[in-house]
Coordinates of C-alpha atoms in Angstrom, one line a residue:
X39 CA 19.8 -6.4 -3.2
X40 CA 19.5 -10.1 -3.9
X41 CA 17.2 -11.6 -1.9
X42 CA 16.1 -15.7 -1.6
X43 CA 12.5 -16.5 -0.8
X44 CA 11.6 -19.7 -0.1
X45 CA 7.6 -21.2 -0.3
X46 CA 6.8 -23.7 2.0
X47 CA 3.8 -24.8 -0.7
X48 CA 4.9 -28.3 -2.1
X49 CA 6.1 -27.8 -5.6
X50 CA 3.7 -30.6 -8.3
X51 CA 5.4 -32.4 -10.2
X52 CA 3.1 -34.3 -13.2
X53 CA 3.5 -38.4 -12.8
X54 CA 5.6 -39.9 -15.5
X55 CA 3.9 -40.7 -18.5
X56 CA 4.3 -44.9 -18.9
X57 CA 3.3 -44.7 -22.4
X58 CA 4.9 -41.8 -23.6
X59 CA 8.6 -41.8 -22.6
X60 CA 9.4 -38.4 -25.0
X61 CA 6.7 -36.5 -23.2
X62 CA 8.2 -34.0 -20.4
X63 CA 7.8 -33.9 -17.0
X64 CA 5.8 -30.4 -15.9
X65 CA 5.8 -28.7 -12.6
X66 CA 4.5 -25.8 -11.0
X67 CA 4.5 -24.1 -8.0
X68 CA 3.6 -20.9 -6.0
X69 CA 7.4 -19.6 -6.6
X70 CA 6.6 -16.8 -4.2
X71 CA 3.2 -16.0 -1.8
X72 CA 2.8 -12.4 -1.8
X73 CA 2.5 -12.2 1.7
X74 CA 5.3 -10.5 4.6
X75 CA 8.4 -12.4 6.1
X76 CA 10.8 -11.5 8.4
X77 CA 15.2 -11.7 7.6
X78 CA 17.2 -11.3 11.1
X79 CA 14.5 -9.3 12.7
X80 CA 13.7 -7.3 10.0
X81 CA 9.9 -7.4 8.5
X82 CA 9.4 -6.6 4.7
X83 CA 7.3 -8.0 1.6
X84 CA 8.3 -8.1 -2.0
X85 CA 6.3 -5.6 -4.1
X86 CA 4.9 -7.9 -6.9
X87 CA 2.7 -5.5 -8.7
X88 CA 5.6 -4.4 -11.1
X89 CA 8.0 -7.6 -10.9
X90 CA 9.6 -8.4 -14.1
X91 CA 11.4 -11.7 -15.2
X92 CA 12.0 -13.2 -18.5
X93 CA 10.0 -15.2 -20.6
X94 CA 11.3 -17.9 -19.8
X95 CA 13.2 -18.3 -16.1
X96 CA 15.5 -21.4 -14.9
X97 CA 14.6 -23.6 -12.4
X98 CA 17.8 -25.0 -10.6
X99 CA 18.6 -27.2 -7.3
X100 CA 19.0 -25.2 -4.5
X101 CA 20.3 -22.0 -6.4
X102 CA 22.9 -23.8 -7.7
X103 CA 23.5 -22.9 -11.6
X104 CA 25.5 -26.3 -12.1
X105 CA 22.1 -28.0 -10.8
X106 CA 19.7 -27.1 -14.1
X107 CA 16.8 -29.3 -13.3
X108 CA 14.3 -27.0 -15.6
X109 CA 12.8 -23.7 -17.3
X110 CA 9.4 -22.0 -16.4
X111 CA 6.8 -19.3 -17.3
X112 CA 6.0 -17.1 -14.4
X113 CA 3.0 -15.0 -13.7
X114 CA 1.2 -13.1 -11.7
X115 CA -2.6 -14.9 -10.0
X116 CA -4.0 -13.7 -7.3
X117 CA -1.1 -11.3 -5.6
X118 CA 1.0 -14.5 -6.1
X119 CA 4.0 -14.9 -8.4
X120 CA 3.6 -18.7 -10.2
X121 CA 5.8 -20.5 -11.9
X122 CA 4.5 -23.2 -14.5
X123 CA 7.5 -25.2 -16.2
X124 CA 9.0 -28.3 -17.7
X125 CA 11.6 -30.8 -16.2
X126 CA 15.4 -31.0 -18.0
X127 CA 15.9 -35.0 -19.1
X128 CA 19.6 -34.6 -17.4
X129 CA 20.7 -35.8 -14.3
X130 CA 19.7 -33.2 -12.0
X131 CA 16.1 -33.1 -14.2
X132 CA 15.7 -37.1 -13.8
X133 CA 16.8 -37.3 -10.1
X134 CA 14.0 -34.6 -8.9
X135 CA 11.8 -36.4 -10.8
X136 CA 12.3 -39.3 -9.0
X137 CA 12.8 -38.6 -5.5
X138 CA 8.9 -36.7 -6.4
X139 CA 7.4 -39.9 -7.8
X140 CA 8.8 -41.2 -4.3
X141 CA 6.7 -38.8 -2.3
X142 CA 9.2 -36.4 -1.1
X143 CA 8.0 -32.6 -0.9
X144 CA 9.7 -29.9 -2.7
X145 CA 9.4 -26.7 -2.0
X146 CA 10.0 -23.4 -4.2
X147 CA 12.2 -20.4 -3.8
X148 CA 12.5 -17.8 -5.9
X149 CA 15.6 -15.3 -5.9
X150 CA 14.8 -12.0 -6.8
X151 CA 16.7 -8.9 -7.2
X152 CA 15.0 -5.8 -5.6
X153 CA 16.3 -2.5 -7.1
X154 CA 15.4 -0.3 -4.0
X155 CA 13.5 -0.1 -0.6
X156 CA 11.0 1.3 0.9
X157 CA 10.7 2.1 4.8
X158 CA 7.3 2.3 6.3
X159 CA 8.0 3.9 9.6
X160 CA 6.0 2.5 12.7
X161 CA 2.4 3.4 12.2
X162 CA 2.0 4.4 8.6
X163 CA 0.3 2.1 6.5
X164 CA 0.8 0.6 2.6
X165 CA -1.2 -1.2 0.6
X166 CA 1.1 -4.2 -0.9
X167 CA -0.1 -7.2 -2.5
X168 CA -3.6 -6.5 -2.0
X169 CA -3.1 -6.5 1.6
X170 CA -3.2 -3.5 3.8
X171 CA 0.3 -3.2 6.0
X172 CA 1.3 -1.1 9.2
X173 CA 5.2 -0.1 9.5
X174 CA 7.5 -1.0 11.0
X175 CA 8.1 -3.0 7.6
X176 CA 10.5 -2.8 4.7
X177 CA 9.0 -3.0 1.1
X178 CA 10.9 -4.1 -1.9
X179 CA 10.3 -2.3 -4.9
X180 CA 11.0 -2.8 -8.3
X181 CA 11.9 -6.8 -8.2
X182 CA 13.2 -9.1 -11.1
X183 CA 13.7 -12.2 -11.0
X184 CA 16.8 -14.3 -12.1
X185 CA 15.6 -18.2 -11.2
X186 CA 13.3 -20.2 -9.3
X187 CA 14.6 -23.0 -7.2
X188 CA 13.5 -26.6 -6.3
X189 CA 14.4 -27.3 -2.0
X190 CA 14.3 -29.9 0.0
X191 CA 13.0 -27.7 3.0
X192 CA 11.6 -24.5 3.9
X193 CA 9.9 -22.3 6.3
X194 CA 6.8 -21.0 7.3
X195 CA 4.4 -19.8 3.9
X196 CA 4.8 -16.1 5.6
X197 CA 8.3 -16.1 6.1
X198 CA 10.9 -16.8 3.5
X199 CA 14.5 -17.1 3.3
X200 CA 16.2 -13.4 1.6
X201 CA 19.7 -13.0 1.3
X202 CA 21.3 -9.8 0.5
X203 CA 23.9 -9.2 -2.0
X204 CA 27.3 -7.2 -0.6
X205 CA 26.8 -4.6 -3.1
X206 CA 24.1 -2.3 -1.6
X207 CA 21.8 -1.4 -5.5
X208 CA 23.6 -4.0 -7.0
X209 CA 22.7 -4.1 -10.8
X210 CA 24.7 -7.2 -12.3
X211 CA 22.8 -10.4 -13.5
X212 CA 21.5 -12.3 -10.1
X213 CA 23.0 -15.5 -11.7
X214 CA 27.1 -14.0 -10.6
X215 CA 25.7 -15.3 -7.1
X216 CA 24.5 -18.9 -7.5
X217 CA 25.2 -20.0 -4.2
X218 CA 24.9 -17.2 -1.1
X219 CA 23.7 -18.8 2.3
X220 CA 20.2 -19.3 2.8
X221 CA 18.8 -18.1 6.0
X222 CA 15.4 -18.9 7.0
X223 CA 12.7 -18.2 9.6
X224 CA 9.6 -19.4 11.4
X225 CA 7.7 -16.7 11.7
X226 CA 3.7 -16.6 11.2
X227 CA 2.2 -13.0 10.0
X228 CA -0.2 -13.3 12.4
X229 CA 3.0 -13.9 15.3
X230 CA 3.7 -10.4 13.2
X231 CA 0.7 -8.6 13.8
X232 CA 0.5 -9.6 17.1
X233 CA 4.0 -8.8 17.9
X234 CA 3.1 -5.1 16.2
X235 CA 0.1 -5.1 18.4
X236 CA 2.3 -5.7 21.7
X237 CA 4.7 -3.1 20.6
X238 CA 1.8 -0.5 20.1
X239 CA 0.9 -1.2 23.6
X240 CA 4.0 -1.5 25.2
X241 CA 4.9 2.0 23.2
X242 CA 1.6 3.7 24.7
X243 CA 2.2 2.1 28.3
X244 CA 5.2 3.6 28.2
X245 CA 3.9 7.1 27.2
X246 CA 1.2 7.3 30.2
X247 CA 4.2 6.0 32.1
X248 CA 5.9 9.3 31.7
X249 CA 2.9 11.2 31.7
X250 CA 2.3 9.5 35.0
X251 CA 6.3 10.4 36.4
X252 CA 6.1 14.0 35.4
X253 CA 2.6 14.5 37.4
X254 CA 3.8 12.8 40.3
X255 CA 7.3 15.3 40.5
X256 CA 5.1 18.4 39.6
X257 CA 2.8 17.1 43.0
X258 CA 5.6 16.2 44.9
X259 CA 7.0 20.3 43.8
X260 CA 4.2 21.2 44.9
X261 CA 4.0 19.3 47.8
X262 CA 7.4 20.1 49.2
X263 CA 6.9 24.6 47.9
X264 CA 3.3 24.0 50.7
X265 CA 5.0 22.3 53.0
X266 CA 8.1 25.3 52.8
X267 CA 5.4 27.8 52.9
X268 CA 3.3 26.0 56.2
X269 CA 7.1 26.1 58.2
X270 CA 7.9 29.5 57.4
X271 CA 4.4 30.6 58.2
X272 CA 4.5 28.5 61.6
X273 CA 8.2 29.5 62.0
X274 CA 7.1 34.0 61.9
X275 CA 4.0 32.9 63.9
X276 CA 6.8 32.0 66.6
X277 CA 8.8 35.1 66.0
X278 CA 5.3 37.0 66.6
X279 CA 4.5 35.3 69.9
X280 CA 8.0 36.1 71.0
X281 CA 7.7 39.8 70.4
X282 CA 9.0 40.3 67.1
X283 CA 7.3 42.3 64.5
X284 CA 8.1 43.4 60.7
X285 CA 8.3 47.1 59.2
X286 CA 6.2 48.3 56.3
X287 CA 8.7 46.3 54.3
X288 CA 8.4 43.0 55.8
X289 CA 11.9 43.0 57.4
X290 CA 11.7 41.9 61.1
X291 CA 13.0 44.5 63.7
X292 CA 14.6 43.3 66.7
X293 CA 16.4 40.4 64.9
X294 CA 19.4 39.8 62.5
X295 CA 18.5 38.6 58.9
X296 CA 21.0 36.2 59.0
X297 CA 19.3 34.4 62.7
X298 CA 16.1 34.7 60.6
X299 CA 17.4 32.5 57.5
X300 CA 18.8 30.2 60.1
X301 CA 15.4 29.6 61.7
X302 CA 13.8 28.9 58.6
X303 CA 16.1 26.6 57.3
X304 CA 15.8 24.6 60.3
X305 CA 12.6 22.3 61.2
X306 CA 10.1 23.3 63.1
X307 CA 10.8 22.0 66.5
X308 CA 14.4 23.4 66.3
X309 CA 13.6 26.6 65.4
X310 CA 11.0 26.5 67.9
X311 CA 13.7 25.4 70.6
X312 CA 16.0 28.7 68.7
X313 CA 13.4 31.0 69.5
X314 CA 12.6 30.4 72.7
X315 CA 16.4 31.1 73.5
X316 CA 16.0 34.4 71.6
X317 CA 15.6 37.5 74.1
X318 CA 12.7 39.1 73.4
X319 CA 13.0 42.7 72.0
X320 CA 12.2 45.6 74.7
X321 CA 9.1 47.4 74.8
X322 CA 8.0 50.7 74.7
X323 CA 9.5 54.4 74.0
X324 CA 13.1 54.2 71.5
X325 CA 16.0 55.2 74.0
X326 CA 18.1 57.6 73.6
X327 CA 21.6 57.6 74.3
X328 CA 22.6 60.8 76.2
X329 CA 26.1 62.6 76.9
X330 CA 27.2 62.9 80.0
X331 CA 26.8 67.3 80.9
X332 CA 30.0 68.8 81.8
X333 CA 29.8 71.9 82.9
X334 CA 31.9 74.6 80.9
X335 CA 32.3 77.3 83.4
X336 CA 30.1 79.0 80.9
X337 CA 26.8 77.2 81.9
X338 CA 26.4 75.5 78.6
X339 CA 27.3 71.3 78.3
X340 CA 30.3 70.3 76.4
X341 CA 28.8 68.1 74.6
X342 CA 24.9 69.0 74.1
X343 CA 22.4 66.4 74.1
X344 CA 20.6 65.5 71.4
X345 CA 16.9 67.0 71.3
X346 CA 14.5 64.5 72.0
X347 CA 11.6 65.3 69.5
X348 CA 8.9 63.7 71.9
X349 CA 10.3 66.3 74.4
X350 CA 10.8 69.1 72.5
X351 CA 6.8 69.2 71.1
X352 CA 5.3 69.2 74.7
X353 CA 7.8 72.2 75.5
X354 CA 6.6 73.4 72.4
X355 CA 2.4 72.8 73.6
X356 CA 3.9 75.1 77.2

């Protein structure tokens, strides 16, 4: 993965030397902070602690390998990667050099090649750089480094411009690419941190908020099972006053099932109004229902009543 970061850190440029027109311009820079930026979104950091480059690296014009404006020594101060070097006497070499005698700021960028990366998911921590980093972030490991540019403008020093090659673990030399766009960003770590502090919260608001929406339906189940049990407790105290009463197996005598589930799926005042329309069940002994006595010339009934067991144990106490 080929990726472009850009230092916002002017690049020095030594003053000519009036008296010595052999000796060479030198320059040197901060070719690459250390420190996170962010690429379309994404956050990461470039892993320096085992970043290799050659002993001597090119210094070009904007990534352009037709624009050879120098060579440098990098190394590694302080978590930073730093590039000491000497101007080319060619066109591109002498123009720089001017247009920095003139005053104007150049800026460094270094294009690095990172041979894989590493995802720190939200909430686990690295130490990178020196510096002790919370995911979400991506971490490039195993960087080398194919030039270090001159620029005429930059971003912020904690977010540098990264391009990335088409070839996902692409291993040929970095210089095959001289020219890919540059994007760039404006983006302060401590916008970062803060942005990772807003997401933390907004994450955790949104975790008592669902701890708060499943309370609330378990009360309202609850809620509406009491208020189902209070009506069908009011609704059989109505049945009672009525007259209605239930076996030993808590089925009501006098009245259909089916009018009963009626009444309790109805509301209160309705099934009140439903059983006060209901006749009330008749009291006292169980009838019997008696055939009518024929007689049979023979002084017996055709058809014998049935024996009425109240009767039959007082005949029984004669």
């Amino acid at each position: 993965m080929h990726y472009l970061l850009t230092e916002t850190t002017p690049a020095t440029i030594a003053p000519a030397n009036q008296t010595d027109k052999a000796v060479k311009r030198t320059f040197n820079g901060i070719a690459n902070s250390g420190k996170p930026f962010v690429y379309h979104g994404v956050r990461a950091i470039a892993d320096l602690s085992d970043i290799t480059f050659a002993d001597k690296v090119p210094a070009l014009l904007l990534h352009d390998r037709d624009k050879r404006v120098g060579f440098g020594v990098l190394s590694v101060a302080d978590n930073q990667l730093i590039i000491k070097g000497e101007l080319l006497d060619n066109e591109h070499g002498q123009a720089l050099a001017r247009e920095s005698d003139d005053g104007f700021p150049f800026q460094m960028s270094v294009h690095i090649i990172a041979d894989y990366e590493e995802k720190l998911s939200h909430g686990q921590t690295a130490v990178v750089n020196g510096q002790t980093l919370t995911g979400e972030i991506t971490i490039l490991r195993k960087c080398r480094v194919s030039e270090v540019s001159f620029t005429p403008t930059g971003v912020d020093n904690q977010t540098m411009a990264m391009i990335l090659s088409q070839t996902h673990n692409q291993k040929e030399n970095a210089m095959s690419n001289p020219n890919p766009p540059q994007k760039s960003g404006t983006v302060d770590e401590a916008v970062l941190a803060r942005m990772t502090e807003l997401t933390n919260q907004v994450q955790e608001l949104t975790e008592q908020v669902q701890e708060l929406t499943k309370e609330r339906d378990e009360l309202k189940a609850q809620k509406a099972k009491a208020d189902e049990q209070a009506k069908t407790a009011e609704i059989e105290a109505q049945l009672s006053q009525k007259g209605f009463t239930k076996d030993n197996k808590g089925d009501w005598q006098g009245i259909d099932n089916a009018t009963v589930q009626v009444l309790l799926s109805l509301d209160t005042d309705k099934a009140k109004t439903m059983i006060g329309s209901l006749s009330a069940p008749k009291q006292g002994l169980p009838e019997y229902l008696l055939s009518e006595q024929h007689g049979t010339g023979t002084g017996q009934s055709a058809n014998p009543a049935p024996t009425n067991p109240l009767v039959a144990n007082a005949k029984a106490r004669k």
